[in-house]
XYZ file of C-alpha atoms in Angstrom:
564
model
C -44.824 40.155 31.469
C -45.420 37.515 34.068
C -42.634 35.415 35.430
C -42.741 31.686 34.852
C -43.305 30.936 38.524
C -46.353 33.273 38.748
C -48.301 31.063 36.355
C -50.349 28.535 38.258
C -49.846 25.061 36.798
C -52.152 22.116 36.988
C -50.935 20.557 40.212
C -48.452 21.702 42.824
C -46.166 24.641 42.118
C -42.441 23.994 42.682
C -40.845 26.615 44.886
C -38.569 28.955 42.958
C -35.535 28.156 45.095
C -35.970 24.434 44.507
C -36.349 24.930 40.750
C -33.180 27.043 40.546
C -31.263 24.449 42.548
C -32.498 21.633 40.303
C -31.502 23.492 37.140
C -28.073 24.195 38.605
C -27.632 20.507 39.429
C -28.584 19.517 35.873
C -25.953 21.948 34.556
C -23.322 20.441 36.818
C -24.193 16.935 35.674
C -24.074 18.026 32.057
C -20.589 19.458 32.469
C -19.400 16.503 34.504
C -20.527 13.949 31.924
C -19.253 15.071 28.526
C -19.182 12.829 25.464
C -16.239 10.495 24.978
C -13.122 12.449 24.007
C -11.168 11.400 20.934
C -7.931 9.531 21.541
C -4.744 11.619 21.296
C -2.722 11.653 18.074
C 0.327 10.051 19.675
C 0.805 6.892 21.720
C 2.093 6.696 25.282
C 5.815 6.040 25.701
C 6.572 5.796 21.969
C 10.361 5.494 22.465
C 10.370 3.576 25.782
C 12.118 6.537 27.414
C 10.476 5.642 30.745
C 12.925 2.729 30.826
C 10.051 0.238 30.950
C 6.805 -0.762 29.176
C 4.651 1.992 30.688
C 1.834 2.740 28.227
C 2.101 -0.642 26.518
C -0.235 -3.524 27.337
C 1.267 -7.023 27.281
C -1.507 -9.295 25.992
C 0.249 -12.621 26.381
C 3.581 -14.374 26.715
C 7.039 -13.418 27.990
C 8.606 -11.957 24.827
C 7.965 -8.411 26.032
C 8.730 -7.445 29.623
C 10.297 -4.482 31.396
C 13.593 -6.349 31.169
C 13.510 -6.108 27.343
C 13.663 -2.305 27.502
C 17.367 -1.553 27.183
C 19.818 1.340 27.065
C 22.536 -0.786 25.429
C 24.323 0.829 22.490
C 25.536 -2.509 21.092
C 24.749 -6.207 21.431
C 28.043 -7.638 22.618
C 29.368 -9.034 19.347
C 28.406 -5.962 17.306
C 27.295 -2.341 17.274
C 25.196 -0.227 17.042
C 21.415 -0.226 17.558
C 21.199 3.500 16.682
C 18.011 4.155 18.676
C 16.277 7.495 19.101
C 17.053 8.619 22.636
C 18.410 6.474 25.460
C 16.082 3.494 25.677
C 14.651 1.057 23.120
C 12.962 -2.353 23.033
C 15.484 -5.151 22.465
C 13.619 -8.446 22.179
C 16.709 -10.531 23.002
C 17.857 -8.495 25.990
C 16.920 -11.145 28.579
C 18.456 -14.551 29.215
C 15.597 -16.181 27.319
C 17.047 -15.022 23.983
C 14.892 -15.957 20.990
C 12.705 -18.546 22.741
C 9.996 -16.411 24.434
C 6.867 -15.519 22.481
C 4.175 -12.957 23.117
C 2.098 -9.968 22.027
C 1.752 -6.424 23.274
C -0.314 -3.403 22.256
C 0.226 0.323 22.277
C -2.240 2.822 23.633
C -4.983 4.009 21.272
C -4.367 7.002 19.019
C -6.354 8.998 16.455
C -4.596 9.187 13.112
C -4.121 12.797 12.023
C -1.642 14.985 10.154
C -0.373 13.445 6.917
C -1.533 9.964 7.913
C 2.052 8.726 7.909
C 3.187 6.298 10.619
C 6.819 5.328 11.120
C 8.987 3.451 13.616
C 12.446 1.933 14.017
C 12.436 -1.850 13.666
C 15.110 -4.493 14.151
C 15.546 -8.181 14.853
C 14.522 -11.031 12.561
C 12.841 -10.893 9.155
C 9.681 -12.991 9.460
C 6.407 -11.457 8.246
C 4.334 -14.375 9.561
C 5.648 -14.566 13.116
C 7.642 -11.428 13.896
C 5.978 -8.125 13.057
C 4.358 -4.852 14.000
C 0.739 -4.502 12.843
C -1.665 -1.580 12.653
C -5.199 -2.306 13.896
C -8.470 -0.386 13.911
C -10.126 -0.067 17.318
C -13.731 -0.318 16.120
C -13.460 -3.843 14.718
C -9.915 -5.001 15.498
C -9.124 -5.346 11.788
C -5.434 -5.573 10.855
C -4.721 -2.801 8.350
C -0.959 -2.981 7.799
C 1.951 -5.200 8.841
C 5.750 -4.907 8.735
C 8.737 -7.063 9.627
C 12.446 -6.233 9.508
C 13.039 -6.606 5.774
C 16.302 -4.651 6.219
C 17.748 -7.525 8.287
C 21.472 -8.076 7.612
C 22.651 -10.381 10.424
C 22.590 -7.394 12.748
C 20.485 -5.933 15.569
C 20.556 -2.450 14.004
C 17.272 -0.546 13.879
C 15.933 0.655 10.504
C 12.965 2.912 9.911
C 9.691 1.596 8.526
C 7.303 4.143 7.008
C 3.609 3.500 6.347
C 1.215 5.656 4.358
C -1.923 5.071 6.409
C -3.730 8.165 5.130
C -6.703 6.008 4.071
C -7.454 5.693 7.797
C -7.200 9.367 8.790
C -9.544 10.245 11.651
C -9.869 6.648 12.841
C -8.853 5.353 16.255
C -6.036 2.850 15.874
C -3.427 0.928 17.861
C -0.223 -0.982 17.163
C 0.282 -4.629 18.032
C 3.777 -6.077 18.361
C 3.862 -9.841 17.744
C 6.586 -12.439 18.360
C 5.558 -16.053 17.763
C 8.994 -17.036 16.421
C 11.309 -19.276 18.491
C 14.292 -20.069 16.244
C 17.361 -18.063 15.343
C 16.701 -14.320 15.185
C 13.272 -15.037 16.632
C 12.988 -11.672 18.357
C 11.971 -8.122 17.531
C 13.479 -4.705 18.344
C 11.423 -1.494 18.321
C 11.868 2.228 18.981
C 10.681 5.748 18.126
C 7.073 5.138 17.055
C 5.731 8.250 15.305
C 1.989 8.401 14.691
C 1.655 12.090 13.884
C 3.580 14.178 11.357
C 2.752 17.340 9.445
C 5.260 16.602 6.667
C 6.112 13.193 5.275
C 9.562 11.977 6.273
C 9.498 9.529 3.357
C 9.310 12.181 0.620
C 11.535 15.037 -0.407
C 10.199 18.582 -0.603
C 9.100 19.645 -4.093
C 10.020 16.364 -5.849
C 8.637 17.456 -9.233
C 9.363 21.204 -9.028
C 5.614 21.869 -9.105
C 6.121 25.009 -7.013
C 7.601 26.532 -10.174
C 10.911 27.200 -8.423
C 13.611 25.465 -6.338
C 11.690 25.402 -3.038
C 13.147 22.562 -0.918
C 16.388 22.359 -2.935
C 19.792 23.928 -2.188
C 21.943 25.156 -5.079
C 25.666 25.871 -5.368
C 27.445 27.337 -8.392
C 25.670 28.859 -11.389
C 24.233 25.830 -13.199
C 20.994 25.680 -11.183
C 18.573 28.442 -10.246
C 14.829 29.107 -10.314
C 15.296 30.255 -13.925
C 15.848 26.629 -14.994
C 12.442 25.513 -13.652
C 10.055 25.660 -16.590
C 6.647 24.573 -17.814
C 7.755 24.326 -21.446
C 6.775 21.151 -23.282
C 9.395 21.474 -26.064
C 12.856 22.979 -26.546
C 12.439 25.084 -29.687
C 13.988 22.814 -32.288
C 12.292 19.650 -31.039
C 9.559 18.108 -28.908
C 8.647 16.816 -26.403
C 10.133 16.758 -22.868
C 7.271 14.560 -21.557
C 7.612 15.644 -17.914
C 5.308 14.526 -15.121
C 3.037 17.372 -14.136
C 3.445 20.991 -15.222
C 6.947 22.003 -14.172
C 10.373 20.374 -14.503
C 14.059 21.336 -14.285
C 15.583 22.033 -17.718
C 19.280 22.546 -17.179
C 19.749 24.564 -20.394
C 16.917 27.008 -19.781
C 18.245 30.584 -19.565
C 21.793 29.394 -18.857
C 24.886 28.304 -20.832
C 26.097 24.685 -20.933
C 29.406 25.978 -19.593
C 27.985 26.793 -16.149
C 28.586 24.254 -13.367
C 27.105 23.598 -9.932
C 25.141 21.240 -7.687
C 21.546 20.987 -6.497
C 20.730 19.090 -3.288
C 17.310 17.861 -2.163
C 15.871 17.768 1.334
C 16.506 14.529 3.211
C 14.081 11.615 3.401
C 13.847 8.253 5.118
C 13.699 5.401 2.617
C 10.654 3.212 3.129
C 8.335 0.995 1.117
C 10.122 -1.526 -1.081
C 13.245 0.606 -1.419
C 12.519 1.465 -5.050
C 13.464 4.970 -6.186
C 12.525 6.466 -9.547
C 12.935 9.771 -11.390
C 13.080 11.246 -14.884
C 16.386 12.342 -16.398
C 17.391 14.164 -19.595
C 20.248 16.188 -21.040
C 23.764 14.929 -21.683
C 25.250 11.467 -21.098
C 28.295 11.899 -18.861
C 28.504 9.697 -15.767
C 31.642 11.439 -14.472
C 30.421 15.034 -14.664
C 26.643 15.072 -15.258
C 24.568 12.902 -12.970
C 22.085 12.361 -10.136
C 23.539 10.709 -7.022
C 21.984 9.187 -3.917
C 23.766 10.052 -0.651
C 23.457 8.952 2.971
C 22.980 11.714 5.543
C 25.000 10.120 8.344
C 28.329 10.072 6.507
C 27.672 11.790 3.166
C 28.602 8.607 1.286
C 27.521 8.380 -2.342
C 25.464 5.197 -2.731
C 24.190 5.271 -6.321
C 24.675 7.389 -9.461
C 22.911 7.761 -12.827
C 23.346 9.837 -15.976
C 21.203 10.038 -19.118
C 22.355 6.831 -20.821
C 19.268 7.031 -23.083
C 20.575 10.248 -24.694
C 19.672 10.448 -28.399
C 20.406 14.062 -29.374
C 17.195 15.082 -27.636
C 16.054 16.840 -24.454
C 13.349 14.213 -23.810
C 13.114 12.527 -20.428
C 13.864 8.853 -19.763
C 12.957 6.980 -16.559
C 15.561 5.819 -14.050
C 14.746 3.153 -11.465
C 16.995 2.192 -8.582
C 16.583 -0.759 -6.228
C 17.887 0.844 -3.040
C 16.463 -1.799 -0.691
C 19.894 -2.165 0.959
C 19.335 1.296 2.442
C 15.789 0.854 3.763
C 15.195 2.896 6.891
C 18.202 5.160 6.320
C 18.080 8.932 5.949
C 19.149 9.894 2.419
C 19.205 12.788 -0.057
C 19.721 13.436 -3.780
C 22.485 15.562 -5.279
C 22.292 16.685 -8.907
C 25.739 17.443 -10.267
C 26.753 19.439 -13.366
C 30.536 19.641 -13.747
C 30.348 19.435 -17.552
C 31.102 22.200 -20.018
C 30.515 22.357 -23.766
C 27.803 20.765 -25.902
C 25.092 18.938 -23.972
C 26.777 19.989 -20.742
C 23.519 20.213 -18.827
C 21.071 17.895 -17.054
C 17.251 17.805 -16.883
C 15.342 16.144 -13.995
C 11.775 15.665 -12.798
C 9.412 13.481 -10.736
C 11.568 12.071 -7.917
C 9.557 9.271 -6.281
C 10.876 7.612 -3.131
C 7.643 6.316 -1.571
C 6.878 3.047 -3.321
C 4.161 1.160 -1.439
C 4.934 -1.539 1.101
C 4.000 -4.923 -0.340
C 1.907 -7.098 1.978
C -0.055 -10.339 1.897
C -3.151 -8.681 0.484
C -3.970 -6.223 -2.274
C -6.945 -3.936 -2.762
C -9.868 -5.011 -4.929
C -8.927 -8.689 -4.816
C -12.626 -9.564 -5.145
C -13.570 -6.702 -7.518
C -15.762 -5.124 -4.844
C -14.757 -1.686 -6.123
C -17.168 -2.476 -8.963
C -14.297 -1.924 -11.393
C -10.817 -3.188 -12.336
C -9.192 -0.650 -10.014
C -5.601 -1.712 -9.245
C -5.468 -4.402 -11.946
C -3.458 -3.992 -15.177
C -5.369 -4.739 -18.392
C -3.848 -6.022 -21.634
C -6.065 -6.891 -24.594
C -9.867 -6.855 -24.716
C -11.025 -9.951 -22.809
C -11.201 -8.043 -19.508
C -12.682 -4.567 -19.114
C -14.907 -2.599 -16.760
C -17.853 -4.200 -18.573
C -16.798 -7.649 -17.324
C -17.048 -6.607 -13.656
C -20.558 -7.743 -12.896
C -23.100 -7.769 -10.090
C -25.162 -10.461 -11.834
C -26.534 -12.906 -9.293
C -27.577 -15.662 -11.685
C -26.031 -17.273 -14.748
C -27.887 -17.151 -18.072
C -29.404 -20.535 -17.159
C -30.819 -19.179 -13.918
C -28.374 -20.791 -11.485
C -26.650 -18.749 -8.756
C -23.137 -17.620 -9.639
C -22.334 -18.057 -5.925
C -19.961 -15.099 -6.006
C -18.457 -13.703 -2.803
C -19.829 -10.234 -2.124
C -21.602 -8.007 -4.654
C -19.236 -7.887 -7.636
C -17.188 -10.488 -9.509
C -15.262 -10.801 -12.767
C -17.511 -12.447 -15.368
C -15.315 -12.981 -18.419
C -18.254 -14.213 -20.459
C -20.260 -11.014 -20.077
C -19.168 -9.846 -23.532
C -18.905 -13.269 -25.171
C -15.947 -15.533 -25.880
C -14.126 -14.144 -28.928
C -12.005 -11.539 -27.105
C -8.536 -12.324 -25.749
C -6.314 -10.629 -23.176
C -4.808 -10.734 -19.697
C -5.498 -9.098 -16.339
C -2.663 -8.720 -13.807
C -3.028 -8.032 -10.088
C -0.908 -5.689 -7.969
C 2.080 -7.225 -6.204
C 1.636 -9.178 -2.974
C 3.673 -11.477 -0.735
C 3.016 -15.232 -0.582
C 1.916 -16.214 2.931
C 3.277 -18.911 5.211
C 0.526 -21.303 4.109
C 2.153 -21.283 0.645
C -1.097 -21.348 -1.266
C -3.562 -18.967 -2.890
C -7.271 -19.737 -3.132
C -9.865 -18.153 -5.376
C -13.267 -18.742 -6.914
C -13.065 -19.824 -10.559
C -15.477 -20.516 -13.386
C -15.646 -20.350 -17.152
C -14.411 -22.577 -19.968
C -12.297 -25.738 -19.821
C -9.614 -24.634 -22.286
C -5.793 -24.807 -21.939
C -5.633 -21.209 -23.165
C -7.810 -20.026 -20.255
C -6.139 -20.099 -16.834
C -4.870 -18.266 -13.743
C -1.120 -18.140 -13.059
C 1.098 -16.910 -10.218
C 4.241 -15.164 -11.462
C 7.356 -13.988 -9.641
C 7.571 -10.205 -9.534
C 11.376 -10.368 -9.717
C 11.771 -12.233 -13.019
C 8.272 -13.029 -14.331
C 8.760 -16.770 -13.865
C 5.500 -18.726 -13.656
C 5.314 -20.472 -10.280
C 1.883 -22.126 -10.487
C -1.106 -22.385 -12.815
C -4.711 -23.531 -12.556
C -7.441 -23.799 -15.175
C -11.152 -24.554 -15.223
C -11.367 -28.346 -14.853
C -14.852 -28.709 -16.302
C -16.706 -25.908 -18.062
C -19.084 -24.261 -15.601
C -20.312 -20.701 -15.306
C -20.799 -20.847 -11.528
C -17.952 -20.491 -9.075
C -15.916 -23.241 -7.428
C -12.939 -22.801 -5.145
C -9.522 -23.706 -6.582
C -6.081 -23.750 -4.986
C -2.714 -22.617 -6.351
C 0.009 -24.454 -4.396
C 3.276 -22.542 -3.913
C 5.622 -24.799 -1.896
C 8.886 -23.111 -1.006
C 7.701 -19.646 -2.075
C 6.617 -18.187 1.277
C 7.691 -14.543 1.494
C 8.172 -14.180 -2.272
C 6.654 -11.155 -4.006
C 4.329 -12.239 -6.806
C 1.506 -11.171 -9.088
C -1.613 -13.032 -10.178
C -2.178 -13.130 -13.939
C -5.594 -14.010 -15.410
C -5.159 -15.279 -18.954
C -7.726 -15.691 -21.728
C -5.977 -16.494 -24.999
C -8.938 -18.429 -26.372
C -11.462 -17.115 -28.917
C -13.939 -19.799 -27.820
C -13.692 -19.503 -24.044
C -13.675 -17.139 -21.067
C -12.681 -16.916 -17.406
C -14.704 -15.975 -14.311
C -12.821 -15.025 -11.114
C -13.703 -13.798 -7.627
C -12.474 -13.625 -4.011
C -8.697 -14.065 -4.243
C -7.298 -15.157 -0.870
C -3.769 -15.714 0.425
C -3.100 -18.458 2.988
C -1.018 -16.972 5.806
C 0.287 -19.234 8.547
C -2.509 -21.797 8.368
C -5.473 -19.424 7.986
C -6.886 -17.979 4.805
C -6.847 -14.190 4.608
C -10.073 -13.124 2.965
C -9.743 -10.341 0.457
C -10.234 -6.805 1.841
C -13.514 -6.523 0.028
C -15.010 -9.920 0.773
C -18.682 -10.449 1.496
C -21.010 -13.361 2.032
C -21.464 -16.240 -0.365
C -22.051 -19.951 -0.742
C -20.192 -22.854 -2.309
C -20.573 -23.299 -6.056
C -21.634 -26.371 -8.015
C -20.654 -27.627 -11.442
C -22.964 -26.778 -14.294
C -23.123 -26.738 -18.052
C -22.831 -24.274 -20.919
C -23.902 -20.655 -21.164
C -26.324 -18.815 -23.428
C -26.390 -15.150 -24.376
C -28.847 -13.735 -21.815
C -28.022 -13.135 -18.153
C -30.509 -12.147 -15.487
C -30.344 -10.194 -12.236
C -32.830 -9.820 -9.435
C -34.702 -6.505 -9.413
C -34.767 -6.039 -5.625
C -37.186 -3.120 -5.814
C -39.791 -5.064 -7.780
C -38.902 -8.516 -6.470
C -38.729 -9.811 -10.030
C -36.047 -11.041 -12.377
C -35.212 -8.410 -14.974
C -32.804 -7.835 -17.831
C -30.668 -4.861 -18.723
C -28.963 -4.551 -22.053
C -25.486 -3.899 -23.399
C -24.021 -4.903 -26.723
C -21.907 -8.080 -26.886
C -19.031 -7.811 -29.371
C -18.991 -11.535 -30.192
C -20.828 -14.810 -29.848
C -20.752 -16.972 -26.764
C -19.192 -20.430 -26.687
C -22.513 -21.994 -27.629
C -22.792 -20.006 -30.862
C -25.725 -17.991 -32.096
C -26.079 -14.337 -32.943
C -24.896 -11.737 -30.441
C -27.645 -10.699 -28.063
C -28.025 -8.344 -25.108
C -26.801 -9.145 -21.623
C -26.932 -7.786 -18.107
C -23.748 -6.507 -16.415
């Protein structure tokens, strides 16, 4: 075999020594210039333990300076901050008090682990002007936002927990914003955690799906792994109706005369502060109950027994509003001090991670191509009414925003029903905008309702019947910061409703829905017939696809096929 250098090339032969040196240099350059490394999973100086803002980048203003990093335990007229470690960010630490404004950013991190992000937050409660936001590096998009909803006329820090698992693997950063200047117009921050291998906002084994008491601590003889069962009935009756496969049946393999306690792992209360679980067994608030306790002092905060007892082992739901304890470390204790008939308790499905409610909600413009996230009642709205049709039956552009929209007339006009959005918070602009079309009928409208009591706060209908979209505004003066739902109502058998691109006005600028796309303004038009058309992009021609309409359109005539 001949060596490479013994083969005469066309042209001059490079000396062997030179070739070896060149190859070595290329190797060095290759090693010295690797691809860009991923950002770490944690941020620099997450608890300000350097005693200054090292690792944080002040973008503008004087709200955040080295002087606002403090080791103070209290704030003069009260106590205590309860930080993690020695130092923390106290927005009012300097002589400027609440007046300074500004923004600062953390270093970049790659979200890994469970996807949970948490931090201690204090200061004022102002979601528009005083908040911590999560941003994506690639496009700067704001993904999540939190203010100090646990505010109680105190500087105390409370933990905020975000489930950001939808953004796992992405490079992100936090932005701390203070544009507030009035009373409590400052923000406190500490102990930012961007990586965790186990959620701090959930208990271990909340539904006993391990088939045993993993994560729970028992005392006495009332509770053991023998009470964890997958049975669906109790011999002389049915059904438990648990969530999942396993649940804790207090009378399984044990007498009602046995007593004891069962204690969960601890968790940090986040989200909205709502806690829920299933309970069964006897009704005895003094001796047979589930209690919520605080870790710091062991205090019992809430208690529930099976008040729905009806001589049955079946589960009933319990819901607690524990918002007063947001950010605190808590645990559950199940207590059985009862003896005799029905002296046992059944539990399942502890849920302590209700979602944080923000200004926006997913699928506000139906870009999922479905009704995902919306609650359906009746038949007027279904997956079949989520349409990608570009033109109305008369050949005019719908002028929808993005690819999909809600075309209530896709199946005709005879069906009635409602469609309700997820919860969201009214922005500082105190108005909601959306694209609306359909039938001018008092029984066809869009309403904003308070999540707390269901009260209708605003309503808008279709002013003049038109199938194409026009922007409408729901004014909500005095309701900034209120949690609401949007309800789409079609109670008419001769009309329908078209909706797209729901937007929430926050602090003077409209927040487009998460799934928004491009579109144009709509124009008024007339009635609708039974055939809709779409553009066949492959063929460049208008084509029809068929599905059965259950009823006639508002113009009458026999049911015909339509395109969805």
